[in-house]
Amino acid sequence: AVLTSAATVADGAWHHAVGTFSSTAGLTLYIDGQSVGTPLTAAYTAENNTGYWRIGYGNLSGWPGTATPYYFNGQLGYAAVYLSGLPAATVTNHYNSGV
């Protein structure tokens, strides 16, 4: 599944971006503490997968809405991975606290 938003963050400012996934809430994308786009709430199941986490690069050729070059063209301040999907209130609290 691919999550997209009509919101733009190409304004030269720092932004807080969060993607969450859970089997009950589905997929949700947050920008600056607010849910953007339409959450995908179909019944998704996490895959048992091995490999590497890549943040900011990888081959995105063929993904919808992907421009070239196929990598994140910006700066990344912090990255975090949690073992469960974050509730909306937690995402908002993280944004408000600058985490």
mmCIF file of C-alpha atoms in Angstrom:
data_model
loop_
_atom_site.group_PDB
_atom_site.id
_atom_site.type_symbol
_atom_site.label_atom_id
_atom_site.label_comp_id
_atom_site.label_asym_id
_atom_site.label_seq_id
_atom_site.Cartn_x
_atom_site.Cartn_y
_atom_site.Cartn_z
ATOM 1 C CA ALA A 1 0.000 0.000 0.000
ATOM 2 C CA VAL A 2 1.118 3.558 -0.682
ATOM 3 C CA LEU A 3 0.138 6.497 1.496
ATOM 4 C CA THR A 4 0.057 9.912 -0.174
ATOM 5 C CA SER A 5 -0.995 13.414 0.739
ATOM 6 C CA ALA A 6 -1.891 16.562 -1.170
ATOM 7 C CA ALA A 7 0.008 18.547 1.492
ATOM 8 C CA THR A 8 3.396 19.893 0.449
ATOM 9 C CA VAL A 9 6.439 20.320 2.626
ATOM 10 C CA ALA A 10 8.754 21.732 -0.046
ATOM 11 C CA ASP A 11 8.908 25.158 1.605
ATOM 12 C CA GLY A 12 12.439 25.199 3.030
ATOM 13 C CA ALA A 13 11.231 24.756 6.629
ATOM 14 C CA TRP A 14 11.746 21.781 8.954
ATOM 15 C CA HIS A 15 8.788 19.400 9.241
ATOM 16 C CA HIS A 16 7.878 16.498 11.500
ATOM 17 C CA ALA A 17 6.791 13.514 9.357
ATOM 18 C CA VAL A 18 5.424 10.288 10.860
ATOM 19 C CA GLY A 19 4.029 7.156 9.285
ATOM 20 C CA THR A 20 2.205 4.721 11.554
ATOM 21 C CA PHE A 21 0.987 1.191 10.974
ATOM 22 C CA SER A 22 -1.133 -1.095 13.100
ATOM 23 C CA SER A 23 -3.454 -3.985 12.340
ATOM 24 C CA THR A 24 -6.376 -2.090 13.915
ATOM 25 C CA ALA A 25 -5.790 1.489 12.697
ATOM 26 C CA GLY A 26 -4.170 0.711 9.350
ATOM 27 C CA LEU A 27 -1.700 3.177 7.808
ATOM 28 C CA THR A 28 -1.681 6.869 8.693
ATOM 29 C CA LEU A 29 0.604 9.704 7.586
ATOM 30 C CA TYR A 30 1.156 12.721 9.848
ATOM 31 C CA ILE A 31 2.871 15.998 8.956
ATOM 32 C CA ASP A 32 3.591 18.425 11.793
ATOM 33 C CA GLY A 33 1.363 16.523 14.216
ATOM 34 C CA GLN A 34 -1.700 16.413 11.953
ATOM 35 C CA SER A 35 -3.072 13.484 9.984
ATOM 36 C CA VAL A 36 -2.841 14.303 6.268
ATOM 37 C CA GLY A 37 -4.406 12.516 3.364
ATOM 38 C CA THR A 38 -6.792 9.660 3.981
ATOM 39 C CA PRO A 39 -5.727 6.897 6.390
ATOM 40 C CA LEU A 40 -5.732 3.441 4.831
ATOM 41 C CA THR A 41 -7.833 1.413 7.223
ATOM 42 C CA ALA A 42 -8.082 -1.889 5.377
ATOM 43 C CA ALA A 43 -6.999 -4.966 7.310
ATOM 44 C CA TYR A 44 -3.223 -5.023 6.834
ATOM 45 C CA THR A 45 -0.876 -7.562 8.329
ATOM 46 C CA ALA A 46 2.775 -6.874 9.058
ATOM 47 C CA GLU A 47 5.231 -8.928 7.053
ATOM 48 C CA ASN A 48 7.926 -11.023 8.641
ATOM 49 C CA ASN A 49 10.882 -9.640 6.740
ATOM 50 C CA THR A 50 14.649 -9.470 7.024
ATOM 51 C CA GLY A 51 16.879 -6.809 5.589
ATOM 52 C CA TYR A 52 17.891 -3.245 6.239
ATOM 53 C CA TRP A 53 16.039 -0.055 7.094
ATOM 54 C CA ARG A 54 16.891 2.648 4.599
ATOM 55 C CA ILE A 55 15.848 6.159 5.392
ATOM 56 C CA GLY A 56 16.271 8.743 2.669
ATOM 57 C CA TYR A 57 17.425 6.530 -0.162
ATOM 58 C CA GLY A 58 16.564 3.437 -2.090
ATOM 59 C CA ASN A 59 15.129 2.537 -5.458
ATOM 60 C CA LEU A 60 11.686 4.121 -5.692
ATOM 61 C CA SER A 61 11.463 3.717 -9.451
ATOM 62 C CA GLY A 62 7.882 2.923 -10.409
ATOM 63 C CA TRP A 63 6.277 4.189 -7.183
ATOM 64 C CA PRO A 64 3.302 6.539 -7.727
ATOM 65 C CA GLY A 65 4.187 10.227 -7.618
ATOM 66 C CA THR A 66 7.923 9.591 -7.433
ATOM 67 C CA ALA A 67 10.085 12.143 -9.153
ATOM 68 C CA THR A 68 13.692 11.685 -10.121
ATOM 69 C CA PRO A 69 16.134 11.408 -8.519
ATOM 70 C CA TYR A 70 14.741 8.474 -6.556
ATOM 71 C CA TYR A 71 15.949 9.574 -3.145
ATOM 72 C CA PHE A 72 15.009 12.003 -0.394
ATOM 73 C CA ASN A 73 16.301 15.409 -1.441
ATOM 74 C CA GLY A 74 16.519 17.209 1.879
ATOM 75 C CA GLN A 75 17.974 16.951 5.359
ATOM 76 C CA LEU A 76 16.977 14.541 8.108
ATOM 77 C CA GLY A 77 17.311 15.559 11.744
ATOM 78 C CA TYR A 78 16.253 12.362 13.547
ATOM 79 C CA ALA A 79 14.727 8.993 12.775
ATOM 80 C CA ALA A 80 12.964 6.539 15.102
ATOM 81 C CA VAL A 81 11.352 3.129 14.755
ATOM 82 C CA TYR A 82 8.825 1.899 17.314
ATOM 83 C CA LEU A 83 7.586 -1.648 17.870
ATOM 84 C CA SER A 84 3.931 -0.605 17.654
ATOM 85 C CA GLY A 85 1.840 1.985 15.847
ATOM 86 C CA LEU A 86 1.761 5.325 17.654
ATOM 87 C CA PRO A 87 -1.658 6.735 18.597
ATOM 88 C CA ALA A 88 -2.533 10.158 17.136
ATOM 89 C CA ALA A 89 -2.170 11.845 20.540
ATOM 90 C CA THR A 90 1.399 10.527 20.891
ATOM 91 C CA VAL A 91 2.334 11.780 17.422
ATOM 92 C CA THR A 92 0.920 15.216 18.268
ATOM 93 C CA ASN A 93 2.740 15.242 21.635
ATOM 94 C CA HIS A 94 6.025 14.361 19.923
ATOM 95 C CA TYR A 95 5.546 17.187 17.439
ATOM 96 C CA ASN A 96 4.617 19.703 20.137
ATOM 97 C CA SER A 97 7.628 18.745 22.260
ATOM 98 C CA GLY A 98 10.058 18.861 19.343
ATOM 99 C CA VAL A 99 10.881 15.132 19.523
#
